[in-house]
Short mmCIF file of C-alpha atoms and ligand atoms in Angstrom, two decimals:
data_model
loop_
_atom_site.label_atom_id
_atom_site.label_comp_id
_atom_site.label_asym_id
_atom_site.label_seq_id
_atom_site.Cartn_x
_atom_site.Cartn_y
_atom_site.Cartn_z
CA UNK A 1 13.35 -20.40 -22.59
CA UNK A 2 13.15 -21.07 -18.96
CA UNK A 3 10.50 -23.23 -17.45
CA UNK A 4 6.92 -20.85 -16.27
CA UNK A 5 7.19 -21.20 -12.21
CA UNK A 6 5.11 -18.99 -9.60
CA UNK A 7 2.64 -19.22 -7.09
CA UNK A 8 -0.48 -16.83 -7.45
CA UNK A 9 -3.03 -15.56 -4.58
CA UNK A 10 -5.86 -13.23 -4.55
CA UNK A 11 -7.73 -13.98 -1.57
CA UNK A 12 -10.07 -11.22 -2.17
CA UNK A 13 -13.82 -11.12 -4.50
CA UNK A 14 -13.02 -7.65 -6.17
CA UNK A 15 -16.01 -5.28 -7.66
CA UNK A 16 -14.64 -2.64 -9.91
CA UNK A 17 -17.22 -0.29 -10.99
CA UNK A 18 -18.10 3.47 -10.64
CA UNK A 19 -20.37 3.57 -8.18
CA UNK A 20 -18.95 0.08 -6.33
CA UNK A 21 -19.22 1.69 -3.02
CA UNK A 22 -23.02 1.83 -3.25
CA UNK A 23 -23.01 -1.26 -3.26
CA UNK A 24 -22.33 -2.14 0.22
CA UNK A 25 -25.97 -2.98 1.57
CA UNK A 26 -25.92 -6.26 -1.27
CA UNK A 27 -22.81 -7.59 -0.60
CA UNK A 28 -23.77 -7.45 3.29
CA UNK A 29 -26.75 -8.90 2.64
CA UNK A 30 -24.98 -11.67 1.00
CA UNK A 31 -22.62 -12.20 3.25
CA UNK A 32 -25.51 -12.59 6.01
CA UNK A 33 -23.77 -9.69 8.52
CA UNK A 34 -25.67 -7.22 10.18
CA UNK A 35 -23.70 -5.67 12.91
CA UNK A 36 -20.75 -4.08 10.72
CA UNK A 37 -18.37 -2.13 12.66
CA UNK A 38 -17.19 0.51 10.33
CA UNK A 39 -13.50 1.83 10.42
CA UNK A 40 -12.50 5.25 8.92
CA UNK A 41 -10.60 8.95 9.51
CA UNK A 42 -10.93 12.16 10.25
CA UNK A 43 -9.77 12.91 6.75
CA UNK A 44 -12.55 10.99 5.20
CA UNK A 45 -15.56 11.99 7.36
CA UNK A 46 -14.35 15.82 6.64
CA UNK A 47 -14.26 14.71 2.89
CA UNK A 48 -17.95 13.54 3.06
CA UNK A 49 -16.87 9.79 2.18
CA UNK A 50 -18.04 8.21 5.13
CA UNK A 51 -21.89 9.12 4.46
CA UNK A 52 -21.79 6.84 1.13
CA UNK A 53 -21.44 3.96 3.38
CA UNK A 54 -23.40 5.08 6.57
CA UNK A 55 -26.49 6.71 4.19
CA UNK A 56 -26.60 3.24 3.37
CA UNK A 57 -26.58 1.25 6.34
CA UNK A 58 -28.98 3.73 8.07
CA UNK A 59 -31.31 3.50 5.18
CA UNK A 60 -31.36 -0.34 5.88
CA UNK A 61 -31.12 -0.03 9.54
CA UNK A 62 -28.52 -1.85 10.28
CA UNK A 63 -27.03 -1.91 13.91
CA UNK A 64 -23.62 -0.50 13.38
CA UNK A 65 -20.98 1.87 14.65
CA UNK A 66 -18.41 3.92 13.49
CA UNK A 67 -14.75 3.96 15.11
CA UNK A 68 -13.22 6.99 13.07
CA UNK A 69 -10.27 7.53 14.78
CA UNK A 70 -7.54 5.78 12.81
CA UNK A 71 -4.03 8.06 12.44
CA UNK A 72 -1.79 7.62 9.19
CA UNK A 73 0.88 5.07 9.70
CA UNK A 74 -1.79 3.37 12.17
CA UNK A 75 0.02 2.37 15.99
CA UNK A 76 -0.62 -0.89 17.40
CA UNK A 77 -2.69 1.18 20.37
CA UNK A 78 -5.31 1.82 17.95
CA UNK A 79 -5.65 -2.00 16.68
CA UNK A 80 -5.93 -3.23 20.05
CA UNK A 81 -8.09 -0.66 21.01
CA UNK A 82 -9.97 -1.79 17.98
CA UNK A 83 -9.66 -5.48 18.29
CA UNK A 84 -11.19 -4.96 21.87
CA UNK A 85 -14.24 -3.04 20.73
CA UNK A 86 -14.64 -5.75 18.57
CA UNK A 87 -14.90 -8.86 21.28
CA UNK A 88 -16.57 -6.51 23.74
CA UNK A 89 -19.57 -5.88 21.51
CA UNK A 90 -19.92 -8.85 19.13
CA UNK A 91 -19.37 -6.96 15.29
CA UNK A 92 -20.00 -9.62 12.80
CA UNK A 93 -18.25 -8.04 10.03
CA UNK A 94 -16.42 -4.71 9.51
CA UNK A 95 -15.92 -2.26 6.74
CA UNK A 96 -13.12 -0.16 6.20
CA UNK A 97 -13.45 3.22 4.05
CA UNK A 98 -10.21 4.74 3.36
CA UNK A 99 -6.90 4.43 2.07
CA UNK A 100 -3.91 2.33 3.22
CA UNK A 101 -4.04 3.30 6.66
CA UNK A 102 -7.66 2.53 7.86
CA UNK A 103 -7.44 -0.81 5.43
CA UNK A 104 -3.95 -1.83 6.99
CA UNK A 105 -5.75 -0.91 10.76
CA UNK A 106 -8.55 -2.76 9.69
CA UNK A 107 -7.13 -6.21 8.80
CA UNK A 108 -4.81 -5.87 12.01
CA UNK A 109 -8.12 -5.49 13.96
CA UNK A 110 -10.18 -8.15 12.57
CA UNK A 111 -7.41 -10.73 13.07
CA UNK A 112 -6.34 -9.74 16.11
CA UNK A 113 -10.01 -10.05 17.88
CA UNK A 114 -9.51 -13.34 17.17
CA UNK A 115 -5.94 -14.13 18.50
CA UNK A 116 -4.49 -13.49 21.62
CA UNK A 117 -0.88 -12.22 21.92
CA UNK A 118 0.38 -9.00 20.34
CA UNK A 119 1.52 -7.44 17.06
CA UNK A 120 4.96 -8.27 18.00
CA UNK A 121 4.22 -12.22 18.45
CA UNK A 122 3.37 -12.02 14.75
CA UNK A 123 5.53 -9.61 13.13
CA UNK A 124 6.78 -11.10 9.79
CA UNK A 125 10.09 -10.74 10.68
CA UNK A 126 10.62 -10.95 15.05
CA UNK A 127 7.26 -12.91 15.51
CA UNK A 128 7.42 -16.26 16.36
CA UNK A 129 3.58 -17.41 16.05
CA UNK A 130 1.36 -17.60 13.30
CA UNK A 131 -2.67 -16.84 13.34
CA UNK A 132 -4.88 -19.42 14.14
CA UNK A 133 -8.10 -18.36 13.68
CA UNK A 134 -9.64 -16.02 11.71
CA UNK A 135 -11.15 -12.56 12.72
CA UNK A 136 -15.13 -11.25 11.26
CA UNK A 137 -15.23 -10.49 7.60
CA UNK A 138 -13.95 -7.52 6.07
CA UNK A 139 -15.09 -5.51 3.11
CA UNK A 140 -12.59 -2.98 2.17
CA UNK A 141 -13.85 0.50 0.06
CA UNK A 142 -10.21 2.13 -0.92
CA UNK A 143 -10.37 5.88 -1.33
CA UNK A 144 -6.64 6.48 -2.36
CA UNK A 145 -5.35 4.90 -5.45
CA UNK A 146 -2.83 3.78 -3.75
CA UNK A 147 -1.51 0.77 -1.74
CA UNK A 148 -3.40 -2.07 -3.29
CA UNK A 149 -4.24 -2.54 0.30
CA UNK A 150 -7.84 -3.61 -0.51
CA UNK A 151 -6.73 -7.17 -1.78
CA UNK A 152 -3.44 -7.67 -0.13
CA UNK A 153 -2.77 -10.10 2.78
CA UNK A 154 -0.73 -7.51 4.34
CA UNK A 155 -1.15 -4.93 7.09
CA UNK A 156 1.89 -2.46 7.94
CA UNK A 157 1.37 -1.78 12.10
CA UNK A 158 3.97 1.09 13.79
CA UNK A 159 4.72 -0.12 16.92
CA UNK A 160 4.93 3.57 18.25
CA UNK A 161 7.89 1.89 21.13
CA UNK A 162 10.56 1.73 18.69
CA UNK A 163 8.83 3.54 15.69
CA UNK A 164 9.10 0.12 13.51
CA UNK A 165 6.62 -0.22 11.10
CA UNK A 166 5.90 -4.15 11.10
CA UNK A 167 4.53 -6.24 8.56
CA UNK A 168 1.88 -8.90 9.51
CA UNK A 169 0.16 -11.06 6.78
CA UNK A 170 -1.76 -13.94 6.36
CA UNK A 171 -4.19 -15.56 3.82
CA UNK A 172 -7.09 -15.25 7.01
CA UNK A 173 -6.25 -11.34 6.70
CA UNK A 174 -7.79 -11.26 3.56
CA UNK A 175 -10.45 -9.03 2.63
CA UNK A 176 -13.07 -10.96 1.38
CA UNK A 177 -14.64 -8.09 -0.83
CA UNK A 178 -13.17 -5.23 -2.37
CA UNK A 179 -15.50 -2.29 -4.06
CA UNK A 180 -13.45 -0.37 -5.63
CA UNK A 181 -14.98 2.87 -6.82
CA UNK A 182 -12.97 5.60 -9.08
CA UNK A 183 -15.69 8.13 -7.66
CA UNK A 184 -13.92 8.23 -4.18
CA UNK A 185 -11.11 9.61 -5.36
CA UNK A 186 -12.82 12.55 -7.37
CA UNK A 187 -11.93 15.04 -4.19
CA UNK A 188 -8.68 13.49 -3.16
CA UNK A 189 -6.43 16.50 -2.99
CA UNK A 190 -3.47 17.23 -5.31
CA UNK A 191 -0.57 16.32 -2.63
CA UNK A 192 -2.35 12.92 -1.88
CA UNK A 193 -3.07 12.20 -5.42
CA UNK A 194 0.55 12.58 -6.24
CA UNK A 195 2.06 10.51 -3.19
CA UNK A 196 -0.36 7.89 -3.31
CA UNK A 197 -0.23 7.64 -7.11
CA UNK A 198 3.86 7.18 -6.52
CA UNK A 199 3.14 4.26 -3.99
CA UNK A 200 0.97 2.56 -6.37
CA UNK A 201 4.17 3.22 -9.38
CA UNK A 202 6.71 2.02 -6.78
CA UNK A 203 4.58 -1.18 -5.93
CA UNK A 204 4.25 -1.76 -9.79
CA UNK A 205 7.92 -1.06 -10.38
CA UNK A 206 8.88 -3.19 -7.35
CA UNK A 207 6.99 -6.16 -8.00
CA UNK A 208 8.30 -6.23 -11.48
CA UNK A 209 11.75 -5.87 -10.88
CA UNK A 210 11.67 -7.59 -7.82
CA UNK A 211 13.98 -11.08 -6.68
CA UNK A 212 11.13 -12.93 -6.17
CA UNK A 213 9.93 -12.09 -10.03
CA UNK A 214 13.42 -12.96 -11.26
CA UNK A 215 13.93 -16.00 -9.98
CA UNK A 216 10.82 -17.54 -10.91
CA UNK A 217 9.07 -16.88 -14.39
CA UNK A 218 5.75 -15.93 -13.73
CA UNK A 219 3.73 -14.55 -16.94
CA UNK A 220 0.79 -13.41 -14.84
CA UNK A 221 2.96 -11.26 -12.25
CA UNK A 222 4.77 -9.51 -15.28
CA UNK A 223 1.89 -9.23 -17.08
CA UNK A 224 0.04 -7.46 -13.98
CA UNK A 225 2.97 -5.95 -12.98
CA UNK A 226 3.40 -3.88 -16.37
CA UNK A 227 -0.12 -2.75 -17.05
CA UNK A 228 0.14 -1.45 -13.43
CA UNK A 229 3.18 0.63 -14.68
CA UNK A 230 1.58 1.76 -18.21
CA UNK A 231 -1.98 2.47 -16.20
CA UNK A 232 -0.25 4.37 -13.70
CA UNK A 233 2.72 6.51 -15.81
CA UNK A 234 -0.16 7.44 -18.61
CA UNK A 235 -2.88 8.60 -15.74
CA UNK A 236 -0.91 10.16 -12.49
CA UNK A 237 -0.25 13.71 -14.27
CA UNK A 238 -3.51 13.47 -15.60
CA UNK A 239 -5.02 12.64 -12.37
CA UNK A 240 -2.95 15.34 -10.46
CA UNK A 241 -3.84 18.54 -12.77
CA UNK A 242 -7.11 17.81 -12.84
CA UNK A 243 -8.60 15.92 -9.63
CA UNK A 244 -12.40 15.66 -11.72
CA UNK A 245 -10.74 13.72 -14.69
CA UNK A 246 -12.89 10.51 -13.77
CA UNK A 247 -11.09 8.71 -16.53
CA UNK A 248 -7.62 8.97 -15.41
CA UNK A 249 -9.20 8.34 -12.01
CA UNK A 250 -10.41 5.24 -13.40
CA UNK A 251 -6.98 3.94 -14.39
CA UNK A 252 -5.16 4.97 -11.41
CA UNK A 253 -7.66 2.90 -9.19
CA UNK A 254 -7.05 0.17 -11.90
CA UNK A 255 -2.93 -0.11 -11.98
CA UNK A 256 -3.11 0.91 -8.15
CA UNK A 257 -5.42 -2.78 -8.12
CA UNK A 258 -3.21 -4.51 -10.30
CA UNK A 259 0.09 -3.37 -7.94
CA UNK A 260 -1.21 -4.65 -5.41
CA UNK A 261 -1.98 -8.10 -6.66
CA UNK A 262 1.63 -7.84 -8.34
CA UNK A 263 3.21 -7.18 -4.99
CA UNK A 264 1.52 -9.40 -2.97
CA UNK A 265 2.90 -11.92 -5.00
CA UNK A 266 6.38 -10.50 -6.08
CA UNK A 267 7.44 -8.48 -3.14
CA UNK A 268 8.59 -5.05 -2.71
CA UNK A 269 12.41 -4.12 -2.99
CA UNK A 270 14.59 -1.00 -1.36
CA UNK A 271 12.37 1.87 -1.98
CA UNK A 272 9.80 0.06 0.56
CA UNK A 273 12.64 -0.97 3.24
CA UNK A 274 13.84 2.27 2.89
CA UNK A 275 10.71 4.10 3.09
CA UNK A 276 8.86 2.38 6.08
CA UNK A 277 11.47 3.59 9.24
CA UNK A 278 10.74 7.10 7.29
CA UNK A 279 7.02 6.92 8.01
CA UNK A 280 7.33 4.67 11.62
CA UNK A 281 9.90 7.11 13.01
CA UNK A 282 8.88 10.58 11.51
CA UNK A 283 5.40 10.23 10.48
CA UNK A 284 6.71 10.75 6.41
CA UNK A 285 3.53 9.91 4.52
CA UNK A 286 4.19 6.71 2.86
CA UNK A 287 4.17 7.76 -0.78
CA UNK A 288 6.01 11.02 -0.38
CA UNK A 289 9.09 8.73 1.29
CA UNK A 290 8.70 6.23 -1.44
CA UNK A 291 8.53 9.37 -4.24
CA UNK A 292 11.73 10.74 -2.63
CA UNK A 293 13.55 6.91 -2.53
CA UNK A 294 12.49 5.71 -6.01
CA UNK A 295 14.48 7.39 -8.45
CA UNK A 296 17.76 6.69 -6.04
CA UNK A 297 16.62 3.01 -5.69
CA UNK A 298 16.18 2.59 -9.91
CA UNK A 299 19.25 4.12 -10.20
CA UNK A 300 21.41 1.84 -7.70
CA UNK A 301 19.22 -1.30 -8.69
CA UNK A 302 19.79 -0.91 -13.01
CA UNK A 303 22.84 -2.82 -13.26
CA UNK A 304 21.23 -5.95 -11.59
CA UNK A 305 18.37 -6.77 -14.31
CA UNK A 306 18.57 -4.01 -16.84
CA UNK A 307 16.59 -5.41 -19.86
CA UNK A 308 13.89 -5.41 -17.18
CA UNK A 309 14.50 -1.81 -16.58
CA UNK A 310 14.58 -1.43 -19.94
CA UNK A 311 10.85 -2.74 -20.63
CA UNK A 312 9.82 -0.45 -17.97
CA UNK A 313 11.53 2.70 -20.03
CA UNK A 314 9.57 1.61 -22.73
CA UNK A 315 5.93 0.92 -21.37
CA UNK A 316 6.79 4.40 -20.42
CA UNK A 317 7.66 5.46 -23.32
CA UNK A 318 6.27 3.39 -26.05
CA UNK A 319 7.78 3.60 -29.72
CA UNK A 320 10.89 5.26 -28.37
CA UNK A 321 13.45 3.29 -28.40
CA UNK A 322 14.58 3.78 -24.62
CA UNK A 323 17.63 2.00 -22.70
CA UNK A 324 17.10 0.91 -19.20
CA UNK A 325 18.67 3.79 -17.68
CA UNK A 326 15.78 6.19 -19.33
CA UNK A 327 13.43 4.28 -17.31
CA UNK A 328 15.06 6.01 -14.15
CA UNK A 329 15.03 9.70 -15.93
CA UNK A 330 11.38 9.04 -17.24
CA UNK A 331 10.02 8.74 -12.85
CA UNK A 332 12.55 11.57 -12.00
CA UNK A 333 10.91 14.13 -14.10
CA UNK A 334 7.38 12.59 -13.22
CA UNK A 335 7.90 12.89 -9.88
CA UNK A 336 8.94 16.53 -10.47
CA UNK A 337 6.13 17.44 -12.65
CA UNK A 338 3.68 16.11 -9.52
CA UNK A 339 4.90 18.33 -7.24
CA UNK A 340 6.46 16.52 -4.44
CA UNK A 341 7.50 17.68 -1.10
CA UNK A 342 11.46 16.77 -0.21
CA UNK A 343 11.99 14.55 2.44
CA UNK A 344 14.40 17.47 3.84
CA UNK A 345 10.93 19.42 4.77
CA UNK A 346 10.52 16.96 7.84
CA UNK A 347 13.69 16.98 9.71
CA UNK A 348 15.68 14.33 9.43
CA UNK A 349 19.71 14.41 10.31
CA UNK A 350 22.40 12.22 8.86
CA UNK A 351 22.27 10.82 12.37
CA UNK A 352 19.01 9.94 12.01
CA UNK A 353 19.29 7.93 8.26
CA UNK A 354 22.47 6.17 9.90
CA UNK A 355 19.90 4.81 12.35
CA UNK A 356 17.29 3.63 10.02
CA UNK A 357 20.11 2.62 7.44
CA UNK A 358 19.92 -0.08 10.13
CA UNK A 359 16.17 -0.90 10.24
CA UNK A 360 15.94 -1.00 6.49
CA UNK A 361 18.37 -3.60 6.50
CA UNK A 362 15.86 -6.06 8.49
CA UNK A 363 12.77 -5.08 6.86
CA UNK A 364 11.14 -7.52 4.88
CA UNK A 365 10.77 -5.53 1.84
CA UNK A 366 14.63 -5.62 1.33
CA UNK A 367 14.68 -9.04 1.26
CA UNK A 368 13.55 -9.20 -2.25
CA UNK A 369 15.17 -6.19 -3.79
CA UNK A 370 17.05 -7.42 -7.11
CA UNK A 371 20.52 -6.79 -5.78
CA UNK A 372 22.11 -7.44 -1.91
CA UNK A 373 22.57 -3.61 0.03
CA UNK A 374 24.69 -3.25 3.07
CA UNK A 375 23.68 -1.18 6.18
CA UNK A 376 26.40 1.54 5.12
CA UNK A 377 24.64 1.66 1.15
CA UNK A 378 21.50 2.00 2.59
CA UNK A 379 22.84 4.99 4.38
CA UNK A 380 23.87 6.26 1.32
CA UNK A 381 20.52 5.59 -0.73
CA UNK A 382 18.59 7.85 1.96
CA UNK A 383 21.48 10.69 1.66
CA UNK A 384 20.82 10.32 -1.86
CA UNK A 385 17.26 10.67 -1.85
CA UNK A 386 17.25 13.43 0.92
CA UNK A 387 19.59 15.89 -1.08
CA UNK A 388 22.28 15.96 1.63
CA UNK A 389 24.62 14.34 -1.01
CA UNK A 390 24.77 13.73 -4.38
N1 NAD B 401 -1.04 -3.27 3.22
C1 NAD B 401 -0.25 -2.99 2.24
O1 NAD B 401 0.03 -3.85 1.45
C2 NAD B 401 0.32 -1.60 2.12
C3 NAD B 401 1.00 -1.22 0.96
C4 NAD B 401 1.50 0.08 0.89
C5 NAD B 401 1.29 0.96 1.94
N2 NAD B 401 0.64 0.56 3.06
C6 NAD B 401 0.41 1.47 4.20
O2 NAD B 401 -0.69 2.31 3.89
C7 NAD B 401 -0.52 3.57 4.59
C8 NAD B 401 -0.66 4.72 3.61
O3 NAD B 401 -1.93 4.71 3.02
P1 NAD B 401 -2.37 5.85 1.98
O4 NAD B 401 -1.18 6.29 1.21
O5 NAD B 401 -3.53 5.32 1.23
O6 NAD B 401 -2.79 7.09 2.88
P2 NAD B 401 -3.57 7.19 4.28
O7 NAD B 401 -4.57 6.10 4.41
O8 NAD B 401 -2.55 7.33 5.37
O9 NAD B 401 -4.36 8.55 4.09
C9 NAD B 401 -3.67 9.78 4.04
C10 NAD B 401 -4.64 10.93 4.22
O10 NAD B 401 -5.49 11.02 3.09
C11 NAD B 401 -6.82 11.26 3.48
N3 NAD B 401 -7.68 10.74 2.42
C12 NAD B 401 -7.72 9.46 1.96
N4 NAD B 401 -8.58 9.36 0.94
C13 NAD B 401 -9.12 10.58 0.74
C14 NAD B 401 -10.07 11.10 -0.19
N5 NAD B 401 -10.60 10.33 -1.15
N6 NAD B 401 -10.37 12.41 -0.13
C15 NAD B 401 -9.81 13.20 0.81
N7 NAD B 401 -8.89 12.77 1.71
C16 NAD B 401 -8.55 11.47 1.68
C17 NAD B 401 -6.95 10.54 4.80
O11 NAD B 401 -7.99 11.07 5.59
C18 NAD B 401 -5.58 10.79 5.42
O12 NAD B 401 -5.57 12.01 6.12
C19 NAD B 401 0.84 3.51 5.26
O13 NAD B 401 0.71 3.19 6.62
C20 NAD B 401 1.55 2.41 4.49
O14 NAD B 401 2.57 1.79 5.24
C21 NAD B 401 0.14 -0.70 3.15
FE1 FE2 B 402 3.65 1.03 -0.48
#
């Protein structure tokens, strides 16, 4: 047996309850804040989501305001703009209500109020500085289910110059409290519920099987890890066919959670790297890129741990018997039974993968995928998952 080895961090105080988000006005009150700036979408003010946490900050008159302007696949525009707002006017604390995008915006903001510099200077990869200081409390209320963004460290920034998604994390980026709330996600339309669901799986699957996860022997990531995947493969149809099925809600929310603690410790692998030019360069929403990718990635990635792969068939499976390559079959006709969109419905030429072949290379994801890939495989992983070969 090999020796147990890992390091382990939540930074984050999580509340998981129906209901979690009503919560808000306590765990301010606790916290001491009173001038909350809150960050949110379009999406979810039109979806009525917004009100559960402005009913109750008007209610208890707190002196707040709303910046609801965050895109998908936020742009580092809209976290300075945000980070500005922030030192101009003295928030105390901020609360984001939404899924990975107005979460990821969020932490960049907070942090970055309280550093000077840019995205770039900090970029996990190019950046050459680290924070110093950290920005005004944030409580994060997810509404997708999802990226695990409401614990994680990490914030994914486009920089809309070169259309590279970049990854900036650090303990200080933290949320300090998550409510997570199954309720949220009651409305969350089919399309979204199936590309947000596949995130969450791909986080799960990635973390898992990642290098990171190999190398070491960590009992808590695998343990995390796997009831991510079980929570997530018995709930996602479920959750898809019928968007009122607060149980399967529930569990989603749950193994979404437990991905993102996985990941944060684990890593992500090739479907990530693969997927993030695909949402900095064409706007792909994140989970419909890593839908597309995963299956392709599973397949190319088997041969480097396959009894892993081989748990993972049978968590999906359980009682069955299955060999590692079932575990790639098993997401391939899940994925097609959630009704998808192909990644050939936004565009993209070979020219274009033979580009981000290149960026996938240097993002950090693909630094802890379970087996090397070359510039010119990565090229063929995206013609893969695009249909343009087979
Ligand atoms: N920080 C991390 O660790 C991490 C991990 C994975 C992904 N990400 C990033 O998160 C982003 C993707 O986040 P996402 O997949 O949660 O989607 P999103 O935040 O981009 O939201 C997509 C759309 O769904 C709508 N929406 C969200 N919740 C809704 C609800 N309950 N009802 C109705 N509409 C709703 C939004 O208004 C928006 O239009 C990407 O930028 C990705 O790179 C970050
Ligand atoms: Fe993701």
């Amino acid at each position: 047996m090999s020796t147990i080895q890992f390091q382990f961090f939540v930074g984050t105080s999580v509340v998981f309850q129906r209901d979690a988000s009503l919560t808000l006005h306590d765990q301010l009150q606790k916290l001491g804040k009173k001038r909350p700036l809150v960050l949110t979408d379009q999406g979810i003010m039109d979806a009525g989501i917004a009100n559960v946490v402005t009913n109750q900050l008007d209610e208890h008159t707190y002196d707040y305001e709303v910046m609801h302007d965050i895109p998908a696949n936020p742009p580092s525009k809209v976290v300075m703009k945000g980070a500005m707002l922030i030192q101009n006017q003295q928030f105390d604390s901020i609360v984001a209500v939404g899924g990975g995008s107005v979460m990821d915006a969020a932490k960049a903001i907070s942090i970055m109020s309280a550093n000077d510099g840019s995205i770039n200077d900090y970029d996990a990869i190019i950046g050459n500085r680290t924070f110093e200081k950290q920005g005004p409390p944030l409580i994060t209320i997810p509404t997708t289910s999802g990226t695990g963004s409401e614990v994680t460290q990490w914030a994914v920034i486009t920089n809309e110059e070169t259309g590279r998604k970049q990854a900036i994390g650090h303990p200080f980026m933290s949320p300090v409290i998550a409510l997570v709330d199954p309720v949220l996600t009651l409305k969350l339309p089919k399309v979204l519920t199936a590309a947000t669901g596949s995130d969450a799986l791909t986080h799960a699957i990635e973390a898992y099987t990642s290098k990171n996860t190999m190398n070491n022997n960590s009992p808590l990531i695998d343990h995390i890890a796997l009831e991510a995947i079980a929570m997530i493969s018995r709930s996602l149809v479920r959750a898809v066919t019928n968007g009122e099925d607060l149980e399967a809600r529930e569990e989603m929310m749950a193994g979404s959670l437990l991905a993102g603690i996985a990941f944060q410790n684990a890593g992500l692998g090739n479907t990530h790297a693969l997927a993030h030019p695909l949402g900095g360069k064409f706007n792909v929403p994140h989970g419909i890129a890593n839908a597309n990718l995963l299956p392709v990635v599973m397949a190319y990635n088997v041969d480097a741990c396959p009894e892993r792969f081989e748990t993972i068939a049978n968590i999906f499976e359980p009682g069955a018997h299955k060999k590692a390559s079932d575990a790639v079959v098993f997401v391939e006709q899940l994925i097609e039974r959630i009704g998808i969109p192909s990644l050939s419905e936004y565009g993209m030429t070979e020219r274009d993968y033979k580009e981000m072949a290149k960026d996938a290379t240097t993002d950090v994801s693909s630094f802890t995928n379970p087996k090397e890939t070359t510039e010119e495989t990565f090229f063929e992983l995206y013609l893969k998952a695009s249909k343009l070969t087979v």
